[in-house]
């Protein structure tokens, strides 16, 4: 018996159900995005504190990926999914009973731990639960669950906070209900990893990249870094830009604008299948640059329609490149180290999403949100363009 071989799935849910669990888990990580303005009013903290709140989340994600990214390869996918759901539940409880910054920080750290575990384990579980003839659909389901969950968080919390009572409570109550369903579904999922008996000791593995993956990992991870840096820039700039520069204080609109980026990412993932993995990597970067230029133009004008169009185009490029990179890495990863390999891929991605948020928070104090966004947009454009040129000249080794 070997790792990664599916057990019997008779009368049990498969990869679509696992993708649903994955999406619910990732949704919780972005629920607070439209709510930070309300937290600022309630607690009286500055934009810099919002940056710190995000930084502790990113620290939680990356440390979780580095420490426990390969644990599901040893103990199984389901136990790690249960732990990730438990951490997400504790995070929601922290926000539900928040009475100051300490619980806000704890909630975000726990959310980061949860996201780190979900990123590698959730992706591996979805891929392994699919029959071989549906591997392409499973690859789409995994990436769509990731981006779709991230997009649903701000959309749901924005609508509830704007049009329902208890704006800082109800989004997390709804998420707790969804997590209860996800727990029940996870109990029914078949295990796809055979666990040795006795279990070997679990040790932090860091960035574990098996030799057979290294030919494709570098280029694909660079694309993930570039794409996620665009996500980080947009989610850092858009809510404050809408409120302070455009005077748009409707939280449902804020959530919908952020959702448009992640929704477009899912569309880009569908396009990847038509252009192929090798072409999708540089082409996705090119589309990302066009989207970033429009986002920068929206900050200069300022214009909400241009911002939305830039988000949609950038999202298409991000989704195309992200699915191509993750697909290439996942399918060359050995069964026994698939979770660890995918986790290493997400470490690079989450470094990319973190830097723009921290940069915007630091520069906003001196330049204002629009100018800070322009500076960071210029930096990200250079990074994405450089990655795109590199991938065009040196595509990843074919497998």
Protein backbone atom coordinates (compact mmCIF):
# COMPACT_ATOMS: atom_id res chain seq x y z
CA UNK A 1 0.00 0.00 0.00
CA UNK A 2 1.21 3.50 -0.80
CA UNK A 3 0.41 7.03 0.20
CA UNK A 4 -2.16 8.87 -1.86
CA UNK A 5 -4.10 5.79 -3.01
CA UNK A 6 -7.83 6.36 -2.55
CA UNK A 7 -9.75 4.01 -0.30
CA UNK A 8 -13.18 2.73 -1.17
CA UNK A 9 -15.64 5.52 -1.92
CA UNK A 10 -18.84 3.46 -2.05
CA UNK A 11 -21.80 5.70 -1.23
CA UNK A 12 -19.47 8.43 -0.05
CA UNK A 13 -19.15 11.99 -1.34
CA UNK A 14 -16.24 12.70 -3.65
CA UNK A 15 -14.11 15.55 -4.89
CA UNK A 16 -17.00 18.02 -5.36
CA UNK A 17 -17.94 17.69 -1.68
CA UNK A 18 -14.28 18.09 -0.67
CA UNK A 19 -14.13 21.25 -2.81
CA UNK A 20 -17.17 22.58 -0.93
CA UNK A 21 -15.44 22.01 2.42
CA UNK A 22 -12.33 23.73 1.04
CA UNK A 23 -14.38 26.75 -0.12
CA UNK A 24 -16.13 27.14 3.25
CA UNK A 25 -12.76 27.08 5.03
CA UNK A 26 -11.20 29.70 2.74
CA UNK A 27 -14.31 31.89 2.93
CA UNK A 28 -13.66 32.52 6.62
CA UNK A 29 -10.24 34.02 5.92
CA UNK A 30 -11.68 36.99 3.97
CA UNK A 31 -14.93 37.59 5.89
CA UNK A 32 -13.47 40.60 7.77
CA UNK A 33 -12.30 42.42 4.59
CA UNK A 34 -15.27 44.85 4.23
CA UNK A 35 -15.63 45.19 8.01
CA UNK A 36 -12.33 46.85 8.90
CA UNK A 37 -13.86 50.32 8.50
CA UNK A 38 -16.48 49.40 11.12
CA UNK A 39 -13.79 48.01 13.41
CA UNK A 40 -11.85 51.27 13.05
CA UNK A 41 -14.91 53.27 14.10
CA UNK A 42 -15.68 50.94 17.00
CA UNK A 43 -12.14 50.54 18.34
CA UNK A 44 -10.56 53.78 17.10
CA UNK A 45 -7.43 52.31 15.50
CA UNK A 46 -5.47 53.56 12.47
CA UNK A 47 -4.84 52.16 8.98
CA UNK A 48 -1.47 50.94 10.24
CA UNK A 49 -3.25 48.65 12.73
CA UNK A 50 -5.26 47.13 9.87
CA UNK A 51 -1.93 46.35 8.24
CA UNK A 52 -0.67 44.71 11.42
CA UNK A 53 -3.89 42.65 11.65
CA UNK A 54 -3.29 41.38 8.11
CA UNK A 55 0.41 40.82 8.79
CA UNK A 56 -0.35 38.48 11.71
CA UNK A 57 -2.76 36.58 9.44
CA UNK A 58 -0.04 36.19 6.79
CA UNK A 59 2.40 35.08 9.47
CA UNK A 60 -0.09 32.44 10.57
CA UNK A 61 -0.59 31.16 7.01
CA UNK A 62 3.10 30.91 6.16
CA UNK A 63 4.15 29.39 9.49
CA UNK A 64 1.35 26.82 9.23
CA UNK A 65 2.44 25.87 5.71
CA UNK A 66 6.08 25.57 6.74
CA UNK A 67 5.48 23.66 9.97
CA UNK A 68 2.54 21.39 9.07
CA UNK A 69 2.38 21.51 5.26
CA UNK A 70 3.36 17.84 4.91
CA UNK A 71 1.51 16.41 7.92
CA UNK A 72 -1.47 15.26 5.85
CA UNK A 73 0.89 13.08 3.80
CA UNK A 74 1.52 11.09 7.01
CA UNK A 75 -1.62 11.23 9.18
CA UNK A 76 -4.13 11.53 6.33
CA UNK A 77 -6.17 14.30 4.70
CA UNK A 78 -9.28 14.05 6.89
CA UNK A 79 -7.58 14.61 10.28
CA UNK A 80 -5.86 17.77 8.99
CA UNK A 81 -9.12 18.99 7.42
CA UNK A 82 -10.80 18.54 10.82
CA UNK A 83 -8.05 20.55 12.51
CA UNK A 84 -8.32 23.30 9.88
CA UNK A 85 -12.10 23.47 10.35
CA UNK A 86 -11.60 23.61 14.13
CA UNK A 87 -9.15 26.52 13.82
CA UNK A 88 -11.57 28.32 11.50
CA UNK A 89 -14.33 27.81 14.07
CA UNK A 90 -12.18 29.25 16.87
CA UNK A 91 -11.33 32.23 14.65
CA UNK A 92 -15.03 32.94 14.01
CA UNK A 93 -15.72 32.72 17.75
CA UNK A 94 -12.95 35.27 18.42
CA UNK A 95 -14.56 37.72 15.99
CA UNK A 96 -18.02 36.97 17.37
CA UNK A 97 -17.00 37.92 20.91
CA UNK A 98 -14.44 40.59 19.89
CA UNK A 99 -14.20 43.44 22.39
CA UNK A 100 -10.88 44.98 21.38
CA UNK A 101 -7.70 44.42 19.41
CA UNK A 102 -6.40 41.33 21.30
CA UNK A 103 -9.20 39.02 20.10
CA UNK A 104 -8.95 40.57 16.64
CA UNK A 105 -5.29 39.58 16.48
CA UNK A 106 -5.94 36.09 17.86
CA UNK A 107 -8.81 35.57 15.41
CA UNK A 108 -6.63 36.51 12.45
CA UNK A 109 -3.72 34.31 13.56
CA UNK A 110 -6.07 31.33 13.94
CA UNK A 111 -7.57 32.13 10.54
CA UNK A 112 -4.05 32.13 9.08
CA UNK A 113 -3.28 28.73 10.61
CA UNK A 114 -6.53 27.40 9.14
CA UNK A 115 -5.84 28.83 5.67
CA UNK A 116 -2.34 27.33 5.66
CA UNK A 117 -3.66 23.85 6.44
CA UNK A 118 -6.53 24.13 3.95
CA UNK A 119 -4.32 25.33 1.08
CA UNK A 120 -2.17 22.21 0.83
CA UNK A 121 -4.45 19.55 2.33
CA UNK A 122 -7.68 20.75 0.69
CA UNK A 123 -6.08 20.87 -2.75
CA UNK A 124 -4.55 17.39 -2.36
CA UNK A 125 -7.83 15.91 -1.08
CA UNK A 126 -9.84 17.27 -4.01
CA UNK A 127 -7.31 15.98 -6.57
CA UNK A 128 -7.04 12.53 -5.00
CA UNK A 129 -10.80 11.97 -4.59
CA UNK A 130 -11.45 12.40 -8.30
CA UNK A 131 -11.44 9.43 -10.69
CA UNK A 132 -8.52 9.49 -13.08
CA UNK A 133 -10.74 10.43 -16.04
CA UNK A 134 -11.89 13.54 -14.17
CA UNK A 135 -8.48 14.78 -13.05
CA UNK A 136 -8.78 17.96 -15.13
CA UNK A 137 -12.16 18.77 -13.57
CA UNK A 138 -10.74 18.10 -10.13
CA UNK A 139 -7.87 20.49 -10.79
CA UNK A 140 -10.39 23.19 -11.67
CA UNK A 141 -12.55 22.31 -8.66
CA UNK A 142 -9.56 22.70 -6.31
CA UNK A 143 -8.44 26.08 -7.62
CA UNK A 144 -12.02 27.34 -7.99
CA UNK A 145 -12.81 26.34 -4.39
CA UNK A 146 -9.74 28.25 -3.20
CA UNK A 147 -10.43 31.47 -5.15
CA UNK A 148 -14.21 31.13 -4.91
CA UNK A 149 -14.08 30.77 -1.15
CA UNK A 150 -11.78 33.78 -0.84
CA UNK A 151 -14.18 35.80 -2.99
CA UNK A 152 -17.36 34.73 -1.20
CA UNK A 153 -16.02 35.95 2.16
CA UNK A 154 -16.16 39.71 1.44
CA UNK A 155 -19.32 39.38 -0.68
CA UNK A 156 -21.31 37.60 2.05
CA UNK A 157 -20.03 39.73 4.93
CA UNK A 158 -20.54 42.96 2.94
CA UNK A 159 -24.17 42.14 2.12
CA UNK A 160 -24.97 40.99 5.67
CA UNK A 161 -23.22 43.97 7.28
CA UNK A 162 -25.05 46.44 5.05
CA UNK A 163 -28.56 45.02 4.98
CA UNK A 164 -28.95 42.77 8.04
CA UNK A 165 -28.73 43.39 11.80
CA UNK A 166 -25.57 42.89 13.89
CA UNK A 167 -23.09 43.82 11.13
CA UNK A 168 -20.04 42.69 13.13
CA UNK A 169 -21.67 39.49 14.41
CA UNK A 170 -24.01 37.99 11.80
CA UNK A 171 -21.32 37.22 9.14
CA UNK A 172 -19.50 35.02 11.65
CA UNK A 173 -22.70 33.37 12.90
CA UNK A 174 -23.48 32.41 9.29
CA UNK A 175 -19.96 31.11 8.81
CA UNK A 176 -20.19 29.00 11.97
CA UNK A 177 -23.34 27.39 10.55
CA UNK A 178 -21.52 26.63 7.28
CA UNK A 179 -18.58 25.19 9.23
CA UNK A 180 -20.96 22.83 11.05
CA UNK A 181 -22.11 21.52 7.65
CA UNK A 182 -18.48 21.24 6.51
CA UNK A 183 -17.63 19.17 9.61
CA UNK A 184 -20.48 16.78 8.78
CA UNK A 185 -19.39 16.45 5.14
CA UNK A 186 -15.76 15.85 6.13
CA UNK A 187 -16.84 12.97 8.37
CA UNK A 188 -18.28 11.29 5.25
CA UNK A 189 -15.28 11.89 2.99
CA UNK A 190 -13.14 8.83 2.29
CA UNK A 191 -9.49 8.95 3.33
CA UNK A 192 -7.03 8.99 0.44
CA UNK A 193 -3.82 8.35 2.41
CA UNK A 194 -2.89 5.03 4.00
CA UNK A 195 -1.40 5.75 7.39
CA UNK A 196 1.56 3.65 8.56
CA UNK A 197 1.28 1.96 11.95
CA UNK A 198 2.75 3.16 14.17
CA UNK A 199 2.76 6.73 12.90
CA UNK A 200 6.24 8.23 12.48
CA UNK A 201 6.99 11.36 14.52
CA UNK A 202 5.70 14.57 12.95
CA UNK A 203 8.43 17.14 12.41
CA UNK A 204 8.36 20.56 10.70
CA UNK A 205 9.43 20.02 7.11
CA UNK A 206 9.87 23.59 5.86
CA UNK A 207 9.95 24.05 2.08
CA UNK A 208 10.00 20.43 0.93
CA UNK A 209 10.36 20.20 -2.85
CA UNK A 210 11.02 16.66 -4.14
CA UNK A 211 13.72 16.39 -6.86
CA UNK A 212 11.24 15.31 -9.55
CA UNK A 213 9.24 18.55 -9.03
CA UNK A 214 12.11 21.03 -9.17
CA UNK A 215 12.07 21.30 -12.96
CA UNK A 216 8.62 22.93 -12.88
CA UNK A 217 8.38 24.30 -9.35
CA UNK A 218 10.48 27.47 -9.69
CA UNK A 219 8.68 28.93 -12.70
CA UNK A 220 5.21 27.97 -11.39
CA UNK A 221 5.90 29.35 -7.92
CA UNK A 222 7.09 32.63 -9.44
CA UNK A 223 3.76 32.88 -11.27
CA UNK A 224 1.87 32.23 -8.03
CA UNK A 225 3.89 34.97 -6.32
CA UNK A 226 3.08 37.42 -9.12
CA UNK A 227 -0.63 36.57 -9.23
CA UNK A 228 -1.13 36.64 -5.48
CA UNK A 229 0.72 39.96 -5.22
CA UNK A 230 -2.03 41.40 -7.43
CA UNK A 231 -4.67 39.95 -5.10
CA UNK A 232 -2.84 41.46 -2.14
CA UNK A 233 -2.57 44.88 -3.78
CA UNK A 234 -6.24 44.98 -4.73
CA UNK A 235 -7.63 43.79 -1.40
CA UNK A 236 -5.34 46.27 0.40
CA UNK A 237 -6.27 49.30 -1.70
CA UNK A 238 -9.87 48.77 -2.87
CA UNK A 239 -11.88 49.04 0.40
CA UNK A 240 -10.17 52.25 1.60
CA UNK A 241 -10.08 53.73 -1.90
CA UNK A 242 -13.81 53.17 -2.30
CA UNK A 243 -14.59 54.74 1.07
CA UNK A 244 -12.11 57.63 1.26
CA UNK A 245 -11.64 58.67 -2.37
CA UNK A 246 -14.89 57.67 -4.08
CA UNK A 247 -17.15 58.16 -1.06
CA UNK A 248 -18.64 54.68 -1.48
CA UNK A 249 -19.57 53.49 2.02
CA UNK A 250 -22.01 50.75 1.06
CA UNK A 251 -20.35 47.60 2.42
CA UNK A 252 -22.22 45.38 -0.03
CA UNK A 253 -20.65 47.33 -2.92
CA UNK A 254 -17.20 47.03 -1.31
CA UNK A 255 -17.68 43.27 -0.94
CA UNK A 256 -18.98 42.93 -4.50
CA UNK A 257 -16.00 44.82 -5.97
CA UNK A 258 -13.53 42.55 -4.14
CA UNK A 259 -15.62 39.52 -5.14
CA UNK A 260 -15.39 40.55 -8.82
CA UNK A 261 -11.63 39.97 -8.73
CA UNK A 262 -11.94 36.45 -7.31
CA UNK A 263 -14.91 35.62 -9.56
CA UNK A 264 -12.87 36.66 -12.59
CA UNK A 265 -10.06 34.44 -11.30
CA UNK A 266 -12.40 31.46 -11.56
CA UNK A 267 -13.21 32.44 -15.16
CA UNK A 268 -9.50 32.63 -15.92
CA UNK A 269 -9.08 29.11 -14.57
CA UNK A 270 -11.62 27.86 -17.12
CA UNK A 271 -9.68 29.59 -19.92
CA UNK A 272 -6.46 27.85 -18.87
CA UNK A 273 -7.73 24.52 -20.20
CA UNK A 274 -8.06 26.04 -23.69
CA UNK A 275 -4.62 27.60 -23.96
CA UNK A 276 -2.63 24.89 -22.16
CA UNK A 277 -0.37 25.04 -19.13
CA UNK A 278 2.83 26.25 -20.82
CA UNK A 279 1.12 29.12 -22.65
CA UNK A 280 -1.17 30.03 -19.73
CA UNK A 281 1.76 30.93 -17.46
CA UNK A 282 3.23 33.84 -19.51
CA UNK A 283 -0.16 34.82 -21.01
CA UNK A 284 -1.67 35.06 -17.52
CA UNK A 285 1.15 37.41 -16.50
CA UNK A 286 0.52 39.61 -19.57
CA UNK A 287 -3.20 39.87 -18.74
CA UNK A 288 -2.26 40.64 -15.11
CA UNK A 289 -0.16 43.60 -16.27
CA UNK A 290 -3.08 44.99 -18.29
CA UNK A 291 -5.36 44.67 -15.26
CA UNK A 292 -2.81 46.38 -13.02
CA UNK A 293 -2.44 49.28 -15.45
CA UNK A 294 -6.21 49.80 -15.32
CA UNK A 295 -6.24 49.61 -11.51
CA UNK A 296 -3.50 52.25 -11.47
CA UNK A 297 -5.50 54.41 -13.91
CA UNK A 298 -8.57 54.11 -11.66
CA UNK A 299 -6.54 55.47 -8.73
CA UNK A 300 -5.37 58.45 -10.80
CA UNK A 301 -8.74 59.40 -12.29
CA UNK A 302 -10.39 58.31 -9.80
CA UNK A 303 -13.04 55.96 -11.27
CA UNK A 304 -15.01 53.03 -9.87
CA UNK A 305 -15.87 51.51 -13.31
CA UNK A 306 -12.20 51.52 -14.35
CA UNK A 307 -11.29 49.92 -11.00
CA UNK A 308 -13.83 47.13 -11.55
CA UNK A 309 -12.70 46.51 -15.15
CA UNK A 310 -9.08 46.37 -13.96
CA UNK A 311 -10.06 43.92 -11.22
CA UNK A 312 -11.88 41.66 -13.68
CA UNK A 313 -9.04 41.63 -16.22
CA UNK A 314 -6.42 41.14 -13.51
CA UNK A 315 -8.49 38.35 -12.00
CA UNK A 316 -8.69 36.51 -15.33
CA UNK A 317 -4.90 36.65 -15.65
CA UNK A 318 -4.36 35.57 -12.05
CA UNK A 319 -6.74 32.63 -12.39
CA UNK A 320 -5.22 31.44 -15.64
CA UNK A 321 -1.65 31.55 -14.32
CA UNK A 322 -2.58 30.18 -10.87
CA UNK A 323 -4.39 27.11 -12.17
CA UNK A 324 -1.64 26.42 -14.70
CA UNK A 325 1.07 26.61 -12.04
CA UNK A 326 -0.77 24.58 -9.44
CA UNK A 327 -1.79 21.95 -12.00
CA UNK A 328 1.78 21.52 -13.22
CA UNK A 329 3.18 21.22 -9.69
CA UNK A 330 0.41 18.92 -8.40
CA UNK A 331 0.63 16.37 -11.19
CA UNK A 332 4.40 15.90 -11.02
CA UNK A 333 4.44 15.73 -7.21
CA UNK A 334 4.91 12.17 -5.87
CA UNK A 335 1.94 10.74 -3.97
CA UNK A 336 3.83 10.50 -0.68
CA UNK A 337 4.78 14.20 -0.74
CA UNK A 338 1.89 15.82 -2.58
CA UNK A 339 0.59 17.76 0.43
CA UNK A 340 4.05 19.07 1.32
CA UNK A 341 4.79 20.07 -2.30
CA UNK A 342 1.51 21.96 -2.71
CA UNK A 343 2.09 23.65 0.65
CA UNK A 344 5.51 24.85 -0.51
CA UNK A 345 3.82 26.31 -3.61
CA UNK A 346 1.38 28.22 -1.39
CA UNK A 347 4.18 29.53 0.83
CA UNK A 348 5.53 31.46 -2.17
CA UNK A 349 2.00 32.58 -3.11
CA UNK A 350 1.21 33.93 0.36
CA UNK A 351 4.49 35.81 0.57
CA UNK A 352 3.29 37.49 -2.63
CA UNK A 353 -0.13 38.39 -1.21
CA UNK A 354 1.36 39.74 2.05
CA UNK A 355 3.96 42.22 0.80
CA UNK A 356 1.59 44.65 -0.99
CA UNK A 357 -0.77 44.80 2.00
CA UNK A 358 2.04 45.64 4.41
CA UNK A 359 3.52 48.09 1.89
CA UNK A 360 0.22 49.93 1.35
CA UNK A 361 -0.34 50.18 5.09
CA UNK A 362 3.10 51.68 5.66
CA UNK A 363 2.95 54.11 2.69
CA UNK A 364 -0.65 55.26 3.31
CA UNK A 365 0.45 57.14 6.42
CA UNK A 366 2.74 59.34 4.33
CA UNK A 367 1.15 59.39 0.85
CA UNK A 368 -2.55 58.64 1.24
CA UNK A 369 -4.29 55.53 -0.03
CA UNK A 370 -4.40 56.49 -3.77
CA UNK A 371 -0.72 57.47 -4.06
CA UNK A 372 0.36 54.50 -1.94
CA UNK A 373 -1.62 52.24 -4.25
CA UNK A 374 0.02 53.80 -7.31
CA UNK A 375 3.52 53.23 -5.92
CA UNK A 376 2.78 49.62 -5.06
CA UNK A 377 0.99 49.05 -8.39
CA UNK A 378 4.12 50.20 -10.20
CA UNK A 379 6.27 47.80 -8.18
CA UNK A 380 3.92 44.87 -8.76
CA UNK A 381 3.73 45.62 -12.51
CA UNK A 382 7.52 45.37 -12.73
CA UNK A 383 7.49 42.05 -10.84
CA UNK A 384 4.68 40.52 -12.91
CA UNK A 385 6.19 41.71 -16.21
CA UNK A 386 9.59 40.29 -15.25
CA UNK A 387 8.07 36.93 -14.33
CA UNK A 388 6.09 36.88 -17.59
CA UNK A 389 9.19 37.54 -19.72
CA UNK A 390 11.11 34.85 -17.83
CA UNK A 391 8.33 32.29 -18.41
CA UNK A 392 8.06 33.20 -22.08
CA UNK A 393 11.78 32.66 -22.60
CA UNK A 394 12.10 29.64 -20.30
CA UNK A 395 8.80 27.78 -19.90
CA UNK A 396 8.72 25.01 -17.28
CA UNK A 397 9.93 21.59 -18.36
CA UNK A 398 7.17 19.58 -20.01
CA UNK A 399 5.94 16.41 -18.32
